[in-house]
mmCIF file of C-alpha atoms in Angstrom:
data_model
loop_
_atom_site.group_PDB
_atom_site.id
_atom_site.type_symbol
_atom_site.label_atom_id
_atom_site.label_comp_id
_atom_site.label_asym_id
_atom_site.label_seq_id
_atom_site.Cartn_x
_atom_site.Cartn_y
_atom_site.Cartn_z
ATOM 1 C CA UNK S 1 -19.417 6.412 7.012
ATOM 2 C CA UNK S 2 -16.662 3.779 8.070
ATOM 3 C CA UNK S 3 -13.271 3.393 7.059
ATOM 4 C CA UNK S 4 -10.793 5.637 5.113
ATOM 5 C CA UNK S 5 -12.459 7.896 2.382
ATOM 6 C CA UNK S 6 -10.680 10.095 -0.089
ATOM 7 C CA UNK S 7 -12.312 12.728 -2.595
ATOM 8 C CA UNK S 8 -12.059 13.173 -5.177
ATOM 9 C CA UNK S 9 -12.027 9.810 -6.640
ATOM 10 C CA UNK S 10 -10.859 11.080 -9.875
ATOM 11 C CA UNK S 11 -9.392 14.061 -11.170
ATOM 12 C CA UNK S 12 -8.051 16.198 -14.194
ATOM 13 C CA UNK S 13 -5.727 19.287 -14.030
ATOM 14 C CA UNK S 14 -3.540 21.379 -15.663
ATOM 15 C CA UNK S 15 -0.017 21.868 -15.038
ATOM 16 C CA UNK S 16 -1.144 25.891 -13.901
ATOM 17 C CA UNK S 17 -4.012 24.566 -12.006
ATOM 18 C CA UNK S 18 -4.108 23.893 -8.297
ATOM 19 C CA UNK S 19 -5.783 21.440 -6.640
ATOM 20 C CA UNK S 20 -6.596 19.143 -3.198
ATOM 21 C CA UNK S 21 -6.961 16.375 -2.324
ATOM 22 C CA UNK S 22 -8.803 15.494 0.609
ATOM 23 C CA UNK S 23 -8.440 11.692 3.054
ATOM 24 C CA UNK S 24 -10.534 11.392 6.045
ATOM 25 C CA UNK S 25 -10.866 8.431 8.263
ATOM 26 C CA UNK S 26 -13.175 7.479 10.862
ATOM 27 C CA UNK S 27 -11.310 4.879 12.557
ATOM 28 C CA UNK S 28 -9.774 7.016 15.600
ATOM 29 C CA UNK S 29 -6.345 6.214 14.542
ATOM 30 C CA UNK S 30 -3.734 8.358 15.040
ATOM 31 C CA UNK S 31 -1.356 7.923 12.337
ATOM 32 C CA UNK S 32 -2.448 8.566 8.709
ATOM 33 C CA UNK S 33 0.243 8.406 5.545
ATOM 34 C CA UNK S 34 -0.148 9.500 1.848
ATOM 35 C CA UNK S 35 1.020 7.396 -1.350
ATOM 36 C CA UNK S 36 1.822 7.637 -4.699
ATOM 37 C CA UNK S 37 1.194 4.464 -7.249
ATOM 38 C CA UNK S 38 2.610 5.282 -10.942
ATOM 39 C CA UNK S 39 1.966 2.838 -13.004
ATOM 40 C CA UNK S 40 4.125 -0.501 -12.975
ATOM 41 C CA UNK S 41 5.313 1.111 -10.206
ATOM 42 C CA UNK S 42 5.726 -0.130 -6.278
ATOM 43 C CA UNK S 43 3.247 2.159 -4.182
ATOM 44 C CA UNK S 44 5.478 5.127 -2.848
ATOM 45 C CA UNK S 45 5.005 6.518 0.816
ATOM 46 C CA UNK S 46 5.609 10.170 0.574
ATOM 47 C CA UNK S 47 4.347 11.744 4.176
ATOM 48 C CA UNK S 48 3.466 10.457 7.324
ATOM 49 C CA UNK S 49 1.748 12.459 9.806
ATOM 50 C CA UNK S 50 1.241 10.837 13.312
ATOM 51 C CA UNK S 51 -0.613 13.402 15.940
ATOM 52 C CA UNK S 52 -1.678 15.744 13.276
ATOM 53 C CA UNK S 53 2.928 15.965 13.163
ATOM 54 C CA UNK S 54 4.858 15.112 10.140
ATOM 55 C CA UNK S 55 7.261 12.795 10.805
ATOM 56 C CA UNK S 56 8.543 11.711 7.443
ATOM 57 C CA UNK S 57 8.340 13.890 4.281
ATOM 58 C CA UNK S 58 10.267 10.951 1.821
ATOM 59 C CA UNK S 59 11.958 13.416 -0.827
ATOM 60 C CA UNK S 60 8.828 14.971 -2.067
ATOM 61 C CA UNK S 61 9.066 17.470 -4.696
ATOM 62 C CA UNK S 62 7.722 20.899 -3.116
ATOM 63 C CA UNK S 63 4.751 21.066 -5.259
ATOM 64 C CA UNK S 64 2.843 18.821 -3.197
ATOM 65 C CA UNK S 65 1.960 20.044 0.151
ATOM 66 C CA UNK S 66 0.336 18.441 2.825
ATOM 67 C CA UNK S 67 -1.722 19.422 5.213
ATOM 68 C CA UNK S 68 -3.224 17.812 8.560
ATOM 69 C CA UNK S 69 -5.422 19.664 10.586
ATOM 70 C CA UNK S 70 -6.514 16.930 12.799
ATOM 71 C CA UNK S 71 -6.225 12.998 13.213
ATOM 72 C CA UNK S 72 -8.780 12.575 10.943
ATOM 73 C CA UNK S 73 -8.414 14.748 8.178
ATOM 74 C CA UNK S 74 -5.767 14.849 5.941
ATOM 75 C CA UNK S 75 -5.247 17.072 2.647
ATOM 76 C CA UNK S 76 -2.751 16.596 -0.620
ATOM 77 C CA UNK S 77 -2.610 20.336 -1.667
ATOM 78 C CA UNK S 78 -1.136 20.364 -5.634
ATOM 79 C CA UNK S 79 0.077 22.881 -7.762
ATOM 80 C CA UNK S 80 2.177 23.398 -10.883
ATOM 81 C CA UNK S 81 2.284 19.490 -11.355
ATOM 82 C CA UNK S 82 3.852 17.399 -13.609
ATOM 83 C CA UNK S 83 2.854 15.153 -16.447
ATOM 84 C CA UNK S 84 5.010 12.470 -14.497
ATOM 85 C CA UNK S 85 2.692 13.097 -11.858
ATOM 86 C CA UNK S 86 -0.082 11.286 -13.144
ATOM 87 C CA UNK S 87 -0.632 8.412 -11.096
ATOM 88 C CA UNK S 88 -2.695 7.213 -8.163
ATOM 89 C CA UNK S 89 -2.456 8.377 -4.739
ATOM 90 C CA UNK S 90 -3.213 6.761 -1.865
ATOM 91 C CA UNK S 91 -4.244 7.744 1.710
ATOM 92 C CA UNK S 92 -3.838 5.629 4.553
ATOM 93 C CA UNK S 93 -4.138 5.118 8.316
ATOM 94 C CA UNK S 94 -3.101 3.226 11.416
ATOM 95 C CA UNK S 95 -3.562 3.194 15.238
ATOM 96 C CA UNK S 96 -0.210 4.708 15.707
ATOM 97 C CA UNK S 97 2.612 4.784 13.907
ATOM 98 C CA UNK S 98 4.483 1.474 15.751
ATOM 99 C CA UNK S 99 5.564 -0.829 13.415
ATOM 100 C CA UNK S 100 3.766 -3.831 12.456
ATOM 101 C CA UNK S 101 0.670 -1.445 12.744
ATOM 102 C CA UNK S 102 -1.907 -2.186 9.977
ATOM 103 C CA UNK S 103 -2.286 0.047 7.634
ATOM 104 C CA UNK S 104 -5.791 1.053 6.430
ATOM 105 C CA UNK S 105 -6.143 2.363 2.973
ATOM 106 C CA UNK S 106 -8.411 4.640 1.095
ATOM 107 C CA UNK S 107 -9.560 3.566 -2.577
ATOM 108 C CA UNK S 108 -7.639 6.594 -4.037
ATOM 109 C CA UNK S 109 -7.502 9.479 -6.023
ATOM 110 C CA UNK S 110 -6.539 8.798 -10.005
ATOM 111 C CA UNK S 111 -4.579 11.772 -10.532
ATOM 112 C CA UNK S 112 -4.123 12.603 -14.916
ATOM 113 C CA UNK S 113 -1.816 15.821 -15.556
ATOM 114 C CA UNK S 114 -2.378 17.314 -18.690
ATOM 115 C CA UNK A 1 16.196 0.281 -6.024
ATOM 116 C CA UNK A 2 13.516 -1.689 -5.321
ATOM 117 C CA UNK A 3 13.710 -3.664 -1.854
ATOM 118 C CA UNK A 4 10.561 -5.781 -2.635
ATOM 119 C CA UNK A 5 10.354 -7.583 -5.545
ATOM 120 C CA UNK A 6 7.638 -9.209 -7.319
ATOM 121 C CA UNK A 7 8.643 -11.015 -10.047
ATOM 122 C CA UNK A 8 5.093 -12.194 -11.722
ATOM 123 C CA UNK A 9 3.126 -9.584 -12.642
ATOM 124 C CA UNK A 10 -0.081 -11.926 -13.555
ATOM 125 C CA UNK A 11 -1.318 -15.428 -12.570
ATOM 126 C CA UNK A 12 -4.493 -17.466 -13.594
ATOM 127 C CA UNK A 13 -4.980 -20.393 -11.505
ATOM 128 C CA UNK A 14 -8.360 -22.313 -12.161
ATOM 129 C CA UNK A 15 -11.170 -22.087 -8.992
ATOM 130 C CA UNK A 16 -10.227 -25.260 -6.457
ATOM 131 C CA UNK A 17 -6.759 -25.121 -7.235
ATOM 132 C CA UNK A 18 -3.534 -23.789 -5.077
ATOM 133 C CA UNK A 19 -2.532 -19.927 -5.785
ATOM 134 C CA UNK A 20 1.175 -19.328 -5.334
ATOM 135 C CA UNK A 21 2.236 -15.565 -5.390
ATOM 136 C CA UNK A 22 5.806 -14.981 -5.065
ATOM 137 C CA UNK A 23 7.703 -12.270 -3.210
ATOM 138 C CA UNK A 24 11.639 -11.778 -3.089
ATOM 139 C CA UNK A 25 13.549 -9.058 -0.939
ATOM 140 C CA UNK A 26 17.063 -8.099 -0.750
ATOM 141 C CA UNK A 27 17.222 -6.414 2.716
ATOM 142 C CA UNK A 28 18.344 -9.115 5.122
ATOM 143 C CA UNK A 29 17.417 -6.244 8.012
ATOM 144 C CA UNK A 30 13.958 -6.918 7.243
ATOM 145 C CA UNK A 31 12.166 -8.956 10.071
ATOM 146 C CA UNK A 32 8.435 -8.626 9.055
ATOM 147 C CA UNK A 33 6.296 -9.153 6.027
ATOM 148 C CA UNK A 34 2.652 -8.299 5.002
ATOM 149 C CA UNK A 35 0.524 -9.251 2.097
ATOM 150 C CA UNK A 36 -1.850 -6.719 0.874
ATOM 151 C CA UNK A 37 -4.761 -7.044 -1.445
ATOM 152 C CA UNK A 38 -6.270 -4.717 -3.689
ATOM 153 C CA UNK A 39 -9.785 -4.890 -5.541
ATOM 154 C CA UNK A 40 -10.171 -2.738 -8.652
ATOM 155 C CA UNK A 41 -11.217 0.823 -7.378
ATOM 156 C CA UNK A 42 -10.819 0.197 -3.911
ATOM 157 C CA UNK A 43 -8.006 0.668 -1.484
ATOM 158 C CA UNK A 44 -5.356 -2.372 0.013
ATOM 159 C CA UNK A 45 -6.700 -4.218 2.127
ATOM 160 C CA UNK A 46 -3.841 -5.947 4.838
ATOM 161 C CA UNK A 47 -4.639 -9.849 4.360
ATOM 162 C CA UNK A 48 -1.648 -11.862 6.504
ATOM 163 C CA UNK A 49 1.728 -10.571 7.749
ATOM 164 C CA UNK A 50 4.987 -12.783 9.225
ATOM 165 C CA UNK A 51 7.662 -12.359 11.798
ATOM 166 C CA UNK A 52 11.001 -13.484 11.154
ATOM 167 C CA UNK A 53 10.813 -15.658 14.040
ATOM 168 C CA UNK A 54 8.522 -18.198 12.211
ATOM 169 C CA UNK A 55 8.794 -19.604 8.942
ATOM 170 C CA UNK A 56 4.908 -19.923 8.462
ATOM 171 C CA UNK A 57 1.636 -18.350 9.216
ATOM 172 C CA UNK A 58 -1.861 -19.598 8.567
ATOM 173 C CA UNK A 59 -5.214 -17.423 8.469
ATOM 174 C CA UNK A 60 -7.928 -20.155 7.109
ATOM 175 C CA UNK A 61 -7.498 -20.395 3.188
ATOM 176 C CA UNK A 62 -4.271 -18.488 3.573
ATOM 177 C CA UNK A 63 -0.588 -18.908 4.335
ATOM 178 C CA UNK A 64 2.523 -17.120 3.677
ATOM 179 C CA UNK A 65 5.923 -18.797 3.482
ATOM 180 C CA UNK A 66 9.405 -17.237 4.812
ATOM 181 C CA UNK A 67 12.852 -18.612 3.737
ATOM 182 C CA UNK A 68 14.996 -16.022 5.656
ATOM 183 C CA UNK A 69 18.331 -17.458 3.854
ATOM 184 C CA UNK A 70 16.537 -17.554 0.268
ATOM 185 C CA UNK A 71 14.992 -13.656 0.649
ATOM 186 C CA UNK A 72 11.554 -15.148 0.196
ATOM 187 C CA UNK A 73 8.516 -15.291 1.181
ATOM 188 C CA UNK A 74 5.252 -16.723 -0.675
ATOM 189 C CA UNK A 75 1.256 -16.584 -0.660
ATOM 190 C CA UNK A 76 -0.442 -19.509 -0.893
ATOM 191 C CA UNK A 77 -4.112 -19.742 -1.130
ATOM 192 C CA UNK A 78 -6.034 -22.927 -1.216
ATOM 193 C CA UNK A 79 -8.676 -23.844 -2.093
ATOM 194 C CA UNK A 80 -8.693 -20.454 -4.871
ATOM 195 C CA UNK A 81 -12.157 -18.701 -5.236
ATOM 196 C CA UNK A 82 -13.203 -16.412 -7.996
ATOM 197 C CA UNK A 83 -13.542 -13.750 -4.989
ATOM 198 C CA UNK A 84 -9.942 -14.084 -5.040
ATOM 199 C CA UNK A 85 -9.491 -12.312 -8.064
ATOM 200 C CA UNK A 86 -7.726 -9.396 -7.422
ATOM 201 C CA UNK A 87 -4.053 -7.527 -7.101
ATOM 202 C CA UNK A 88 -1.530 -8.964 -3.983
ATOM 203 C CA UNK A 89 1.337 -6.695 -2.448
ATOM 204 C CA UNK A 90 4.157 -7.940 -0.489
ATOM 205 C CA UNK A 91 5.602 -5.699 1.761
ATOM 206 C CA UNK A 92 7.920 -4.759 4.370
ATOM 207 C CA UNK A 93 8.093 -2.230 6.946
ATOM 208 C CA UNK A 94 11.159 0.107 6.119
ATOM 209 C CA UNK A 95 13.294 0.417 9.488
ATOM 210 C CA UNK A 96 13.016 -0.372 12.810
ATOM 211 C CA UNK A 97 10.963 2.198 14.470
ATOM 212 C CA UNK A 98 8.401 3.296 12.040
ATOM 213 C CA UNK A 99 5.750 1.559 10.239
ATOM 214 C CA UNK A 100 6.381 2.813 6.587
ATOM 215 C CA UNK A 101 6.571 0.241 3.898
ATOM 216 C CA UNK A 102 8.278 -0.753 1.398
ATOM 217 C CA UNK A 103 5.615 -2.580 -1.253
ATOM 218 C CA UNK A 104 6.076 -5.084 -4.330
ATOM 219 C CA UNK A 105 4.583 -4.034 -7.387
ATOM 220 C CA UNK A 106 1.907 -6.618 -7.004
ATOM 221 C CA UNK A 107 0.475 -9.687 -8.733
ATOM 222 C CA UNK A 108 -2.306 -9.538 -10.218
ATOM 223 C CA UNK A 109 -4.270 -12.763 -9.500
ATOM 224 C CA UNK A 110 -6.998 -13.995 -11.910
ATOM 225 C CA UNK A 111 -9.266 -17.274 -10.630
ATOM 226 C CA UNK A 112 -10.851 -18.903 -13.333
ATOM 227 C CA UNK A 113 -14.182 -20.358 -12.760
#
């Protein structure tokens, strides 16, 4: 498999429930970044790892946790959500984290909170 | 407060004919600017970026506009395909040193046969 993968593709929870979501890339890059798309809504960074280190947790309410165990894996762990937190999240990844670095993203997760 | 702006959320444009997608910003800081596109179920995909040093860029059917003093930038895509069809993010890397964005809300871009 190439590219950036993400699973699941779609999911239902409960606000009890926990969950994870799981990004993997097979790009070697270094740098790999989750996002949140609500609807009508700009996409939203919310971590960046770089070196399996976060480097920028943007605000993020506690009940998402990430998780990197290595350059190519990285997890969304979720629990006691939100209704609000239906949306889609995005994983993505880059050679580094240097700016001007493309990013390459994952098709998503479609995230519904009941 | 949204730092990229994209005013249109939807544009049909008939196949042959010029696609212009729009993209305003209000961070004059900003010195670099991507365009993203997106295919239903599948991730972004990066299609063109800009430095602030040049006012243009070209990749084949595709070129993206800066006016620095207007905030500005645009997509223009000529001749427009049918493949075309899909959802384009402008974007801008948020400060100096790292390499998060700051995205548009799209356009969604519909080429009519």
């Amino acid at each position: 498999e190439t590219g950036v993968t993400q699973t699941p593709r779609h999911l239902v929870m409960g606000m009890t429930n926990k969950k994870s979501l799981k990004c993997e890339q097979h790009l070697g890059h270094n740098a790999m970044y989750w996002y949140k798309q609500s609807a009508k809504k700009p996409l939203e960074l919310m971590f960046v790892y770089n070196f399996k280190e976060q480097t920028e947790n943007n605000s993020v309410p506690s009940r998402f946790s990430p998780e990197c165990p290595n350059s190519s894996h990285l997890f969304l762990h979720l629990h006691t959500l939100q209704p609000e937190d239906s949306a889609l999240y995005l994983c993505a990844s880059s050679q580094n984290k240097g700016r001007g670095e493309t990013q390459y993203f994952g098709p998503g997760t479609r995230l519904l909170v009941l | 407060d949204q730092q990229v702006k994209q005013n249109s959320p939807s544009l049909s444009v008939q196949e042959g004919r010029i696609s212009i997608l729009n993209c305003d910003y209000t961070n004059s800081m900003f010195d670099y600017f991507l365009w993203y596109k997106k295919y239903p179920a599948e991730g972004p995909t990066f299609l063109i970026s800009i430095s602030s040093i040049k006012d243009k860029n070209e990749d084949g059917r595709f070129t993206v506009f800066l006016n620095k003093s207007a905030k500005h930038l645009s997509l223009h895509i000529v001749p427009s395909q049918p493949g075309d069809s899909a959802v384009y993010f402008c974007a801008a890397p948020r400060g100096t040193g790292a390499n998060n964005l700051f995205f548009g809300t799209g356009t969604r871009l519909t080429v009519i046969p």
